[in-house]
Short mmCIF file of C-alpha atoms in Angstrom, two decimals:
data_model
loop_
_atom_site.label_atom_id
_atom_site.label_comp_id
_atom_site.label_asym_id
_atom_site.label_seq_id
_atom_site.Cartn_x
_atom_site.Cartn_y
_atom_site.Cartn_z
CA ARG D 25 126.00 53.09 -20.59
CA GLY D 26 124.82 56.51 -19.97
CA PRO D 27 121.72 57.86 -18.21
CA LEU D 28 118.22 56.89 -19.57
CA PRO D 29 117.46 59.10 -22.56
CA THR D 30 113.59 60.19 -22.05
CA ALA D 31 111.61 61.76 -19.59
CA LEU D 32 109.50 58.54 -19.22
CA SER D 33 111.41 55.25 -19.06
CA ALA D 34 110.27 51.65 -18.98
CA VAL D 35 112.91 49.11 -17.74
CA SER D 36 112.68 45.25 -17.83
CA GLY D 37 115.26 42.57 -17.34
CA THR D 38 116.40 39.11 -15.79
CA ASP D 39 117.55 38.72 -12.07
CA GLU D 40 120.33 35.95 -12.90
CA HIS D 41 122.25 35.18 -9.84
CA GLY D 42 121.43 32.68 -6.96
CA LEU D 43 121.45 29.08 -5.96
CA LYS D 44 118.45 28.41 -8.01
CA ILE D 45 120.27 29.29 -11.24
CA GLN D 46 123.49 27.49 -10.11
CA GLN D 47 121.61 24.38 -9.52
CA ALA D 48 119.56 24.65 -12.71
CA ALA D 49 122.80 25.10 -14.81
CA ALA D 50 124.36 22.10 -13.19
CA ALA D 51 121.32 20.01 -13.95
CA ALA D 52 121.24 21.16 -17.58
CA GLY D 53 124.95 20.35 -17.94
CA THR D 54 125.81 24.03 -18.69
CA SER D 55 127.46 26.99 -16.99
CA PRO D 56 125.24 29.61 -15.16
CA PRO D 57 126.39 32.37 -17.74
CA GLU D 58 125.48 30.15 -20.81
CA LEU D 59 122.03 29.33 -19.14
CA CYS D 60 121.42 32.99 -18.48
CA GLN D 61 122.34 34.21 -21.82
CA ARG D 62 120.01 31.65 -23.34
CA VAL D 63 116.94 32.25 -20.85
CA SER D 64 117.42 36.09 -20.91
CA GLY D 65 117.30 35.82 -24.74
CA LEU D 66 113.90 34.03 -24.38
CA PHE D 67 112.53 36.67 -22.16
CA ARG D 68 113.55 39.47 -24.64
CA GLN D 69 112.03 37.49 -27.32
CA ALA D 70 108.77 37.10 -25.48
CA LEU D 71 108.51 40.69 -24.65
CA ALA D 72 109.22 41.60 -28.39
CA GLN D 73 106.62 39.07 -29.44
CA ALA D 74 104.04 40.73 -27.15
CA ALA D 75 104.88 44.14 -28.46
CA VAL D 76 106.17 45.22 -24.81
CA SER D 77 108.68 48.03 -25.49
CA PHE D 78 111.29 49.08 -22.94
CA THR D 79 114.03 51.78 -22.61
CA ASP D 80 116.46 49.39 -21.16
CA PHE D 81 116.80 45.67 -20.50
CA ILE D 82 118.97 45.05 -17.61
CA ARG D 83 120.70 41.77 -16.70
CA THR D 84 122.12 41.56 -13.23
CA SER D 85 125.22 39.76 -14.49
CA GLU D 86 126.37 42.77 -16.42
CA PRO D 87 129.64 44.45 -15.08
CA HIS D 88 127.94 47.95 -14.49
CA HIS D 89 125.30 46.47 -12.30
CA GLN D 90 127.73 44.27 -10.28
CA ARG D 91 129.71 47.65 -9.56
CA ALA D 92 126.56 49.38 -8.48
CA VAL D 93 125.72 46.31 -5.98
CA ARG D 94 129.22 46.48 -4.68
CA HIS D 95 128.94 50.38 -3.98
CA PHE D 96 125.51 49.83 -2.45
CA TRP D 97 126.89 47.13 -0.10
CA GLY D 98 129.60 49.49 0.88
CA ALA D 99 127.09 52.11 1.69
CA LEU D 100 125.13 49.67 4.05
CA GLN D 101 128.33 48.71 5.68
CA ASP D 102 129.56 52.30 6.20
CA GLY D 103 126.11 53.22 7.73
CA GLY D 104 126.46 50.24 10.26
CA ALA D 105 123.49 48.49 8.97
CA LEU D 106 125.29 45.26 8.63
CA TYR D 107 126.86 42.82 11.08
CA LYS D 108 128.10 39.22 10.82
CA GLY D 109 126.00 36.56 12.75
CA CYS D 110 125.06 33.06 12.68
CA TYR D 111 121.60 32.31 10.92
CA GLU D 112 119.62 29.18 10.67
CA GLY D 113 116.31 28.33 9.42
CA TRP D 114 114.27 26.72 6.58
CA TYR D 115 115.74 27.97 3.13
CA CYS D 116 113.54 27.72 -0.02
CA THR D 117 115.92 27.70 -3.04
CA PRO D 118 113.28 28.36 -5.82
CA GLU D 119 112.06 31.44 -3.92
CA GLU D 120 115.53 32.50 -2.69
CA CYS D 121 114.65 33.05 0.82
CA PHE D 122 114.32 31.66 4.42
CA LEU D 123 110.70 30.83 5.55
CA PRO D 124 109.31 30.79 9.07
CA GLU D 125 107.58 27.82 10.43
CA SER D 126 104.10 29.45 10.17
CA GLN D 127 104.58 29.42 6.27
CA LEU D 128 105.51 25.95 6.02
CA ALA D 129 103.39 22.77 5.67
CA GLU D 130 104.26 19.06 6.16
CA ARG D 131 104.17 16.88 2.83
CA ARG D 132 105.86 13.70 1.48
CA ASP D 133 108.58 14.08 -1.24
CA ALA D 134 108.56 11.95 -4.48
CA GLN D 135 110.06 9.02 -2.51
CA GLY D 136 107.48 9.24 0.17
CA ARG D 137 109.56 10.71 2.73
CA PRO D 138 108.28 13.39 5.08
CA CYS D 139 109.40 17.02 4.18
CA LYS D 140 108.46 20.46 4.65
CA VAL D 141 107.10 22.79 1.88
CA SER D 142 106.39 26.33 1.44
CA LEU D 143 102.57 26.91 2.08
CA GLU D 144 102.19 29.32 -0.60
CA THR D 145 104.26 27.68 -3.52
CA GLY D 146 104.70 24.04 -2.47
CA HIS D 147 108.39 24.22 -2.99
CA GLN D 148 110.46 22.15 -0.64
CA VAL D 149 112.54 23.78 1.98
CA HIS D 150 115.78 22.60 3.58
CA TRP D 151 117.23 23.48 6.99
CA THR D 152 120.20 25.64 6.65
CA LYS D 153 122.73 26.91 9.08
CA GLU D 154 125.39 29.51 7.97
CA LYS D 155 127.44 32.32 9.39
CA ASN D 156 126.19 35.10 7.37
CA TYR D 157 126.04 39.06 7.08
CA MET D 158 123.00 40.27 8.67
CA PHE D 159 120.98 43.38 7.78
CA ARG D 160 119.57 45.32 10.84
CA LEU D 161 115.96 45.03 9.37
CA SER D 162 114.51 45.23 12.87
CA ALA D 163 115.65 48.94 13.25
CA PHE D 164 113.63 50.01 10.29
CA ARG D 165 110.07 48.81 11.48
CA ASP D 166 109.03 52.37 12.60
CA PRO D 167 110.53 54.29 9.90
CA LEU D 168 108.69 51.84 7.41
CA ARG D 169 105.53 52.46 9.12
CA ASP D 170 106.01 56.07 9.17
CA TRP D 171 106.86 56.09 5.46
CA LEU D 172 103.58 54.11 4.61
CA ARG D 173 101.36 56.22 6.70
CA ASP D 174 102.71 59.53 5.25
CA ASN D 175 102.39 57.97 1.72
CA PRO D 176 99.13 56.11 1.66
CA HIS D 177 99.32 55.52 -2.10
CA ALA D 178 102.92 54.32 -2.06
CA ILE D 179 101.52 50.68 -2.51
CA ALA D 180 98.66 50.01 -4.84
CA PRO D 181 96.01 48.61 -4.92
CA ASP D 182 95.04 49.31 -1.31
CA PRO D 183 94.63 45.70 -0.13
CA PHE D 184 98.34 45.09 -0.79
CA TYR D 185 99.00 48.40 1.16
CA GLN D 186 96.92 47.09 4.04
CA ARG D 187 98.89 43.74 3.98
CA VAL D 188 102.02 45.32 4.28
CA LEU D 189 100.97 47.48 7.22
CA ARG D 190 99.85 44.21 8.86
CA TRP D 191 103.26 42.86 8.27
CA LEU D 192 104.79 45.85 10.13
CA GLU D 193 102.58 45.05 13.15
CA GLU D 194 104.45 41.81 13.73
CA ASP D 195 108.02 41.19 14.49
CA LEU D 196 110.60 42.25 11.97
CA PRO D 197 113.54 39.91 12.34
CA ASP D 198 116.97 40.81 11.06
CA LEU D 199 117.58 39.69 7.48
CA SER D 200 120.36 37.33 6.12
CA VAL D 201 121.98 39.15 3.31
CA SER D 202 124.80 36.93 2.13
CA ARG D 203 125.46 33.07 1.67
CA GLU D 204 128.63 31.06 2.15
CA ARG D 205 130.63 31.16 -1.02
CA SER D 206 131.27 27.55 -0.64
CA ARG D 207 127.66 27.01 -1.23
CA LEU D 208 126.90 29.66 -3.72
CA GLN D 209 129.47 30.75 -6.19
CA TRP D 210 127.11 32.18 -8.84
CA GLY D 211 126.69 35.64 -7.44
CA ILE D 212 128.55 38.87 -6.41
CA PRO D 213 131.23 38.31 -3.95
CA VAL D 214 131.06 40.51 -0.72
CA PRO D 215 133.47 43.16 -1.09
CA SER D 216 136.58 42.52 1.26
CA ASP D 217 135.23 39.01 2.24
CA PRO D 218 135.64 36.50 -0.40
CA THR D 219 134.15 33.79 1.71
CA GLN D 220 130.63 35.28 1.25
CA THR D 221 128.28 35.91 -1.64
CA ILE D 222 125.91 38.89 -1.59
CA TYR D 223 122.24 37.75 -1.24
CA VAL D 224 120.41 37.45 -4.52
CA TRP D 225 117.58 39.60 -3.51
CA VAL D 226 119.84 42.44 -2.43
CA ASP D 227 121.74 42.06 -5.85
CA ALA D 228 118.37 41.95 -7.79
CA LEU D 229 116.73 44.79 -6.16
CA VAL D 230 119.61 47.25 -6.66
CA ASN D 231 118.94 46.85 -10.37
CA TYR D 232 116.29 49.52 -9.92
CA LEU D 233 119.11 51.91 -8.91
CA SER D 234 121.78 50.75 -11.28
CA VAL D 235 119.52 51.17 -14.34
CA VAL D 236 119.19 54.85 -13.67
CA GLY D 237 123.04 55.37 -13.29
CA TYR D 238 123.73 54.76 -9.59
CA PRO D 239 125.94 55.58 -7.81
CA GLU D 240 126.74 58.71 -9.98
CA THR D 241 123.48 59.95 -11.90
CA HIS D 242 120.65 58.25 -10.28
CA GLY D 243 119.71 61.47 -8.56
CA GLU D 244 118.25 62.60 -11.92
CA TRP D 245 115.52 59.80 -11.56
CA TRP D 246 115.35 58.62 -8.02
CA PRO D 247 112.97 58.17 -6.20
CA ALA D 248 110.46 59.06 -9.03
CA ALA D 249 110.22 55.44 -9.80
CA HIS D 250 107.21 53.15 -10.09
CA HIS D 251 107.86 49.42 -9.72
CA VAL D 252 105.39 46.87 -11.14
CA VAL D 253 105.66 43.60 -9.16
CA GLY D 254 103.87 40.27 -8.52
CA LYS D 255 102.06 39.79 -5.14
CA ASP D 256 104.33 36.91 -4.44
CA ILE D 257 107.38 39.07 -4.04
CA LEU D 258 105.55 41.95 -2.41
CA LYS D 259 107.56 41.63 0.81
CA PHE D 260 110.90 41.99 -0.91
CA HIS D 261 109.82 45.11 -2.65
CA ALA D 262 107.56 46.75 0.05
CA VAL D 263 109.56 45.88 3.24
CA TYR D 264 113.17 44.87 2.61
CA TRP D 265 113.73 47.18 -0.32
CA PRO D 266 112.59 50.40 1.29
CA ALA D 267 114.43 49.56 4.38
CA LEU D 268 117.64 48.84 2.42
CA LEU D 269 117.27 52.14 0.65
CA MET D 270 116.77 54.01 4.04
CA ALA D 271 119.72 52.34 5.27
CA VAL D 272 121.93 54.04 2.65
CA GLY D 273 120.26 57.41 2.95
CA LEU D 274 117.98 57.03 -0.08
CA ALA D 275 114.11 57.53 -0.16
CA PRO D 276 111.67 54.42 -1.18
CA PRO D 277 110.43 54.30 -4.68
CA GLU D 278 107.40 56.63 -5.36
CA ARG D 279 104.88 53.87 -6.04
CA ILE D 280 104.86 50.08 -5.89
CA PHE D 281 102.00 48.59 -8.23
CA VAL D 282 101.10 45.04 -7.25
CA HIS D 283 99.41 42.50 -9.56
CA SER D 284 97.89 39.18 -8.67
CA HIS D 285 98.16 35.85 -10.58
CA TRP D 286 96.08 34.00 -13.38
CA THR D 287 94.43 30.66 -12.56
CA VAL D 288 93.15 28.29 -15.24
CA ARG D 289 89.69 27.15 -14.68
CA GLY D 290 89.96 27.77 -10.95
CA GLN D 291 93.34 25.95 -10.45
CA LYS D 292 96.70 27.33 -10.05
CA MET D 293 99.14 26.98 -13.00
CA SER D 294 101.42 24.19 -12.54
CA LYS D 295 103.79 21.94 -14.87
CA SER D 296 102.39 18.90 -12.94
CA LEU D 297 98.80 19.61 -13.73
CA GLY D 298 99.76 20.36 -17.29
CA ASN D 299 97.80 23.46 -17.32
CA VAL D 300 100.51 26.12 -17.99
CA ILE D 301 99.33 28.64 -20.58
CA ASP D 302 101.85 29.38 -23.31
CA PRO D 303 101.52 33.11 -24.12
CA ALA D 304 103.06 32.76 -27.72
CA ALA D 305 100.50 30.28 -28.62
CA CYS D 306 97.64 32.30 -27.36
CA ILE D 307 98.99 35.35 -29.51
CA GLY D 308 99.06 32.89 -32.53
CA GLN D 309 95.50 31.83 -31.67
CA TYR D 310 93.85 35.08 -30.57
CA THR D 311 96.17 37.58 -32.40
CA LEU D 312 98.60 39.89 -30.45
CA ASP D 313 95.97 42.52 -29.99
CA GLY D 314 93.24 40.05 -28.87
CA PHE D 315 95.34 38.46 -26.34
CA ARG D 316 96.60 41.77 -24.90
CA TYR D 317 93.05 43.17 -24.74
CA PHE D 318 91.79 40.09 -22.83
CA LEU D 319 94.72 40.07 -20.24
CA LEU D 320 94.43 43.78 -19.58
CA ARG D 321 90.55 43.86 -19.64
CA GLN D 322 90.17 40.99 -17.31
CA GLY D 323 93.19 41.34 -15.27
CA VAL D 324 92.05 42.83 -11.92
CA PRO D 325 95.32 43.60 -9.74
CA GLU D 326 93.42 43.07 -6.49
CA ARG D 327 92.75 39.28 -6.83
CA ASP D 328 93.56 36.28 -8.88
CA CYS D 329 91.65 36.16 -12.29
CA ASP D 330 90.57 32.95 -14.05
CA TYR D 331 91.64 32.09 -17.57
CA TYR D 332 89.95 29.76 -20.10
CA ASP D 333 89.79 29.74 -23.79
CA GLU D 334 86.12 30.37 -24.18
CA LYS D 335 86.18 33.55 -22.10
CA VAL D 336 88.77 34.96 -24.35
CA VAL D 337 86.90 34.27 -27.41
CA LYS D 338 83.60 35.55 -26.10
CA LEU D 339 85.10 38.85 -24.74
CA VAL D 340 87.24 39.61 -27.71
CA ASN D 341 84.49 38.71 -30.39
CA SER D 342 81.98 40.85 -28.30
CA GLU D 343 84.11 43.93 -27.61
CA LEU D 344 86.52 44.22 -30.52
CA ALA D 345 85.15 42.34 -33.52
CA ASP D 346 81.44 43.10 -33.04
CA ALA D 347 81.17 46.39 -30.98
CA LEU D 348 84.30 48.48 -32.15
CA GLY D 349 84.86 46.85 -35.35
CA GLY D 350 81.15 46.63 -36.24
CA LEU D 351 80.63 50.43 -35.48
CA LEU D 352 83.60 51.46 -37.63
CA ASN D 353 82.39 49.27 -40.59
CA ARG D 354 78.80 50.64 -40.53
CA SER D 355 79.67 54.28 -40.04
CA THR D 356 82.28 54.25 -42.86
CA ALA D 357 80.32 52.15 -45.41
CA LEU D 358 79.78 53.78 -48.60
CA SER D 359 76.06 53.08 -48.48
CA ILE D 360 75.89 55.52 -45.47
CA ASN D 361 78.82 57.78 -46.34
CA PRO D 362 79.09 57.81 -50.12
CA SER D 363 81.50 60.96 -50.04
CA ASN D 364 84.07 58.83 -48.05
CA THR D 365 84.70 61.82 -45.77
CA TYR D 366 84.67 63.02 -42.26
CA PRO D 367 81.11 64.89 -42.83
CA CYS D 368 80.21 68.20 -41.27
CA PHE D 369 78.40 68.58 -37.84
CA SER D 370 75.35 70.70 -37.79
CA GLU D 371 74.78 72.84 -34.66
CA SER D 372 71.08 73.29 -35.63
CA CYS D 373 70.78 69.44 -35.36
CA PHE D 374 72.88 69.05 -32.25
CA PRO D 375 72.70 72.44 -30.37
CA LYS D 376 74.64 72.90 -27.23
CA VAL D 377 72.44 72.86 -24.28
CA LEU D 378 73.28 73.46 -20.51
CA ASP D 379 70.69 71.12 -19.54
CA TYR D 380 70.05 68.34 -22.02
CA ARG D 381 66.74 67.57 -20.24
CA GLU D 382 65.52 70.85 -21.53
CA ALA D 383 66.71 70.32 -25.00
CA LYS D 384 63.34 69.15 -26.48
CA GLY D 385 62.23 70.61 -29.55
CA LEU D 386 65.78 72.57 -30.16
CA GLY D 387 67.20 70.04 -32.53
CA ARG D 388 67.23 66.28 -33.39
CA ALA D 389 69.43 64.96 -30.67
CA SER D 390 67.81 63.14 -27.73
CA ALA D 391 68.53 63.13 -24.12
CA GLU D 392 70.51 59.88 -24.67
CA ASP D 393 72.54 61.64 -27.28
CA TYR D 394 73.58 64.29 -24.85
CA GLU D 395 74.54 61.60 -22.22
CA LEU D 396 76.77 59.90 -24.92
CA VAL D 397 78.55 63.29 -25.65
CA ALA D 398 79.09 63.81 -21.96
CA SER D 399 80.45 60.39 -21.45
CA VAL D 400 82.85 60.41 -24.24
CA ALA D 401 83.96 63.99 -23.33
CA SER D 402 84.93 62.92 -20.00
CA LEU D 403 86.54 59.58 -21.12
CA PRO D 404 90.08 60.78 -21.81
CA LEU D 405 90.57 62.20 -18.23
CA GLN D 406 88.89 59.12 -16.78
CA VAL D 407 91.04 56.68 -18.64
CA ALA D 408 94.26 58.50 -17.99
CA SER D 409 93.30 58.54 -14.24
CA TYR D 410 92.81 54.80 -14.26
CA PHE D 411 95.91 54.16 -16.19
CA GLU D 412 97.96 56.36 -13.69
CA GLY D 413 96.38 54.07 -10.77
CA PHE D 414 97.30 50.83 -12.55
CA GLN D 415 93.59 50.14 -12.90
CA ILE D 416 93.75 49.34 -16.57
CA TYR D 417 90.67 47.06 -16.53
CA LYS D 418 88.50 49.83 -15.31
CA ALA D 419 89.83 52.18 -18.13
CA LEU D 420 88.85 49.48 -20.64
CA GLU D 421 85.64 48.92 -18.98
CA CYS D 422 84.67 52.73 -19.43
CA ILE D 423 85.78 52.55 -23.16
CA ALA D 424 83.77 49.36 -23.75
CA LEU D 425 80.61 51.08 -22.13
CA CYS D 426 81.00 54.11 -24.32
CA VAL D 427 81.40 51.90 -27.50
CA ARG D 428 78.23 50.31 -26.57
CA GLN D 429 76.55 53.73 -26.12
CA THR D 430 77.81 54.89 -29.48
CA ASN D 431 76.40 51.75 -31.03
CA GLY D 432 73.14 52.54 -29.33
CA PHE D 433 73.15 56.18 -30.79
CA PHE D 434 73.87 54.88 -34.33
CA GLN D 435 71.17 52.18 -34.29
CA ARG D 436 68.70 54.56 -32.49
CA HIS D 437 68.80 57.12 -35.40
CA LYS D 438 69.02 54.58 -38.19
CA PRO D 439 71.02 56.86 -40.66
CA TRP D 440 70.46 54.25 -43.49
CA LYS D 441 66.73 55.34 -43.56
CA LEU D 442 67.31 59.03 -43.96
CA ASP D 443 66.51 60.65 -47.31
CA ARG D 444 69.71 62.36 -48.65
CA ARG D 445 67.60 64.34 -51.19
CA ASP D 446 66.01 66.21 -48.16
CA PRO D 447 68.66 68.97 -47.27
CA ALA D 448 67.46 68.85 -43.56
CA GLU D 449 67.70 64.96 -43.43
CA GLN D 450 71.19 65.25 -45.05
CA LEU D 451 72.37 67.47 -42.31
CA TRP D 452 71.28 65.21 -39.61
CA LEU D 453 72.76 62.27 -41.47
CA ASP D 454 76.13 64.04 -41.71
CA THR D 455 75.90 64.89 -38.02
CA ILE D 456 75.22 61.40 -36.84
CA ILE D 457 78.31 60.05 -38.88
CA HIS D 458 80.34 63.03 -37.44
CA VAL D 459 79.61 62.29 -33.95
CA THR D 460 80.24 58.51 -34.57
CA LEU D 461 83.46 59.17 -36.13
CA GLU D 462 84.64 61.49 -33.42
CA CYS D 463 83.64 58.74 -30.72
CA LEU D 464 85.59 56.24 -32.71
CA ARG D 465 88.73 58.63 -32.92
CA VAL D 466 88.76 58.94 -29.19
CA TYR D 467 88.45 55.20 -28.71
CA GLY D 468 91.19 54.55 -31.27
CA THR D 469 93.51 57.15 -29.59
CA LEU D 470 92.84 55.71 -26.09
CA LEU D 471 93.36 52.10 -26.91
CA GLN D 472 96.80 52.61 -28.61
CA PRO D 473 98.67 51.26 -25.61
CA VAL D 474 96.54 48.22 -25.28
CA ILE D 475 95.75 47.10 -28.86
CA PRO D 476 98.39 48.99 -30.98
CA HIS D 477 97.71 47.48 -34.37
CA THR D 478 94.02 47.54 -34.19
CA ALA D 479 94.08 51.14 -32.90
CA ASP D 480 96.42 52.18 -35.80
CA ARG D 481 94.05 50.43 -38.36
CA LEU D 482 91.20 52.43 -36.95
CA LEU D 483 92.86 55.77 -36.82
CA SER D 484 94.33 55.31 -40.31
CA ARG D 485 90.79 54.52 -41.60
CA LEU D 486 89.67 57.86 -40.08
CA ALA D 487 92.70 59.60 -41.64
CA VAL D 488 94.26 60.62 -38.27
CA GLU D 489 97.76 61.49 -38.93
CA PRO D 490 100.57 60.00 -36.48
CA GLU D 491 101.10 63.56 -35.06
CA GLU D 492 97.34 63.78 -34.37
CA ARG D 493 97.25 60.70 -32.16
CA GLY D 494 98.70 61.95 -28.96
CA LEU D 495 96.71 61.35 -25.51
CA SER D 496 97.69 64.86 -24.08
CA SER D 497 95.92 66.95 -26.86
CA LEU D 498 93.03 64.76 -27.28
CA THR D 499 89.77 66.79 -27.69
CA PHE D 500 86.32 65.44 -28.61
CA LEU D 501 83.56 66.99 -30.81
CA PRO D 502 84.95 70.42 -30.87
CA ARG D 503 82.23 71.56 -33.22
CA TYR D 504 79.65 70.95 -30.25
CA ASP D 505 81.49 73.67 -28.44
CA GLY D 506 81.52 76.01 -31.48
CA LYS D 507 85.23 75.38 -32.12
CA PRO D 508 86.75 74.11 -35.58
CA CYS D 509 87.28 70.48 -36.10
CA PRO D 510 90.44 69.93 -38.14
CA PHE D 511 89.09 66.53 -39.41
CA GLU D 512 85.68 67.90 -40.92
CA GLY D 513 85.42 67.48 -44.56
CA ARG D 514 88.71 65.50 -44.76
CA GLU D 515 88.70 62.51 -47.03
CA LEU D 516 88.91 59.16 -44.99
CA GLY D 517 91.67 56.92 -45.12
CA PRO D 518 91.86 53.61 -47.32
CA ASP D 519 89.33 51.09 -46.53
CA THR D 520 91.64 48.71 -44.31
CA GLY D 521 89.07 45.82 -44.34
CA VAL D 522 87.52 44.09 -41.34
CA LEU D 523 89.00 45.90 -38.24
CA PHE D 524 89.11 42.73 -36.13
CA HIS D 525 88.23 39.28 -37.29
CA ARG D 526 86.06 37.21 -35.18
CA LEU D 527 87.70 34.43 -33.26
CA GLU D 528 86.79 30.79 -33.70
CA LYS D 529 85.45 28.91 -30.80
CA PRO D 530 88.15 26.68 -29.29
CA ARG D 531 86.13 23.60 -29.75
CA GLN D 532 85.64 24.34 -33.53
CA ARG D 533 89.33 25.01 -33.98
CA GLN D 534 90.22 21.84 -32.12
CA HIS D 535 87.70 19.95 -34.37
CA GLN D 536 89.39 21.30 -37.56
CA ILE D 537 92.88 20.45 -36.22
CA GLU D 538 91.71 16.72 -35.55
CA THR D 539 90.04 16.59 -38.92
CA LYS D 540 93.27 17.61 -40.65
CA LYS D 541 95.09 15.05 -38.73
CA LEU D 542 92.69 12.40 -40.04
#
């Protein structure tokens, strides 16, 4: 396996070792490798179904990763960061970590016996006493604080950055980084000590290095890495991992983006409650683009977001089917645009002005029209900035607002009422359509990462060639600035029909299913 091939790479994968996997395999009557092979395949299948692309898909059971972990362990040992000690505490197998008393609650198990559980997840914990290798985490409290204070954007969004700073104000006890092999066989053995297995989180975190060629060629990439993690594993990524990296002489990752969770009608998703949402079923029900759009439009990283079917239908119908699809349909209709072309822009109808409030009498465009042009012109940089900052919902909010403005522009000037026989009216009609199509071209280009199939249909309808769909070279309405427009006069692409079909209300769909059953 060589270094990653492109200047920008995305990596996903499966963390496959640990007691949880070992126990799950035993319960399923299979071996850990067979279980991991099957489950890893399901994750890859889910990503493909959701049109999530990646440069590499790493499995922590792969030999090249295990070699990287052994080398990393050796570097920790050589740097004096490890020592052998006795450790005891409450261990949570599903979370693969020890939990302090402050994070536990008293509950009763299925047999009614008292037990302790994790406050956050409800998983049962068990008192464990072992002789393990310990990592001198306590020695890295000040270096971690210095790193965060020098890099205020290292962890985003800010509430999670502040949470990590608060953790570092508290005691930072040394971390147990191995398990007795007699308890945990499914894992990477500690080099030179076959009685111990490397702690699953140390093993798993090293994947970020092994995938970029550690220990030989990682320097070509590291530390220019951005991690995307759930808030429930923030401490592992924002405290343990940077400290481990510092201990082997490597810098922490450049950015750690943190996301929150989805609830369902205000409740946490839970198998026992029967409210777990199946993404494959949602893709089937709402289409791939519809479901992606909803999750990215409504998913706010800073806080948990609530899911229910009616919300998906309402949002997707309003913003994709009606606002975006309706605008494309109206502006390309043969009754409005019989030539089926990207019509010409008239500078006399829409003259460039320094202050649109003083544009009265100069052309046909109103103050609101100039506001629209300014909004859409600034949109690509605005969207790029939000994408870079992991605020995708804000980017989509800005696009949706501009789509509404463009619909307002089209509705305000009622091009269907203009008389084509009048040359002046024809100029203004063409300009209205030109501006509208330019807006749609920008929206289609910016929406490609979010709704790839719908964006492709939109851009194909506008006859935008594949090489003309890049984000970096995106310009809006060049004719307004006196520059040529490569699309002007171009014949539009074939009519691809309705851009996005309206979704049925969940109750109607359920009623139809029940009727069919009867």
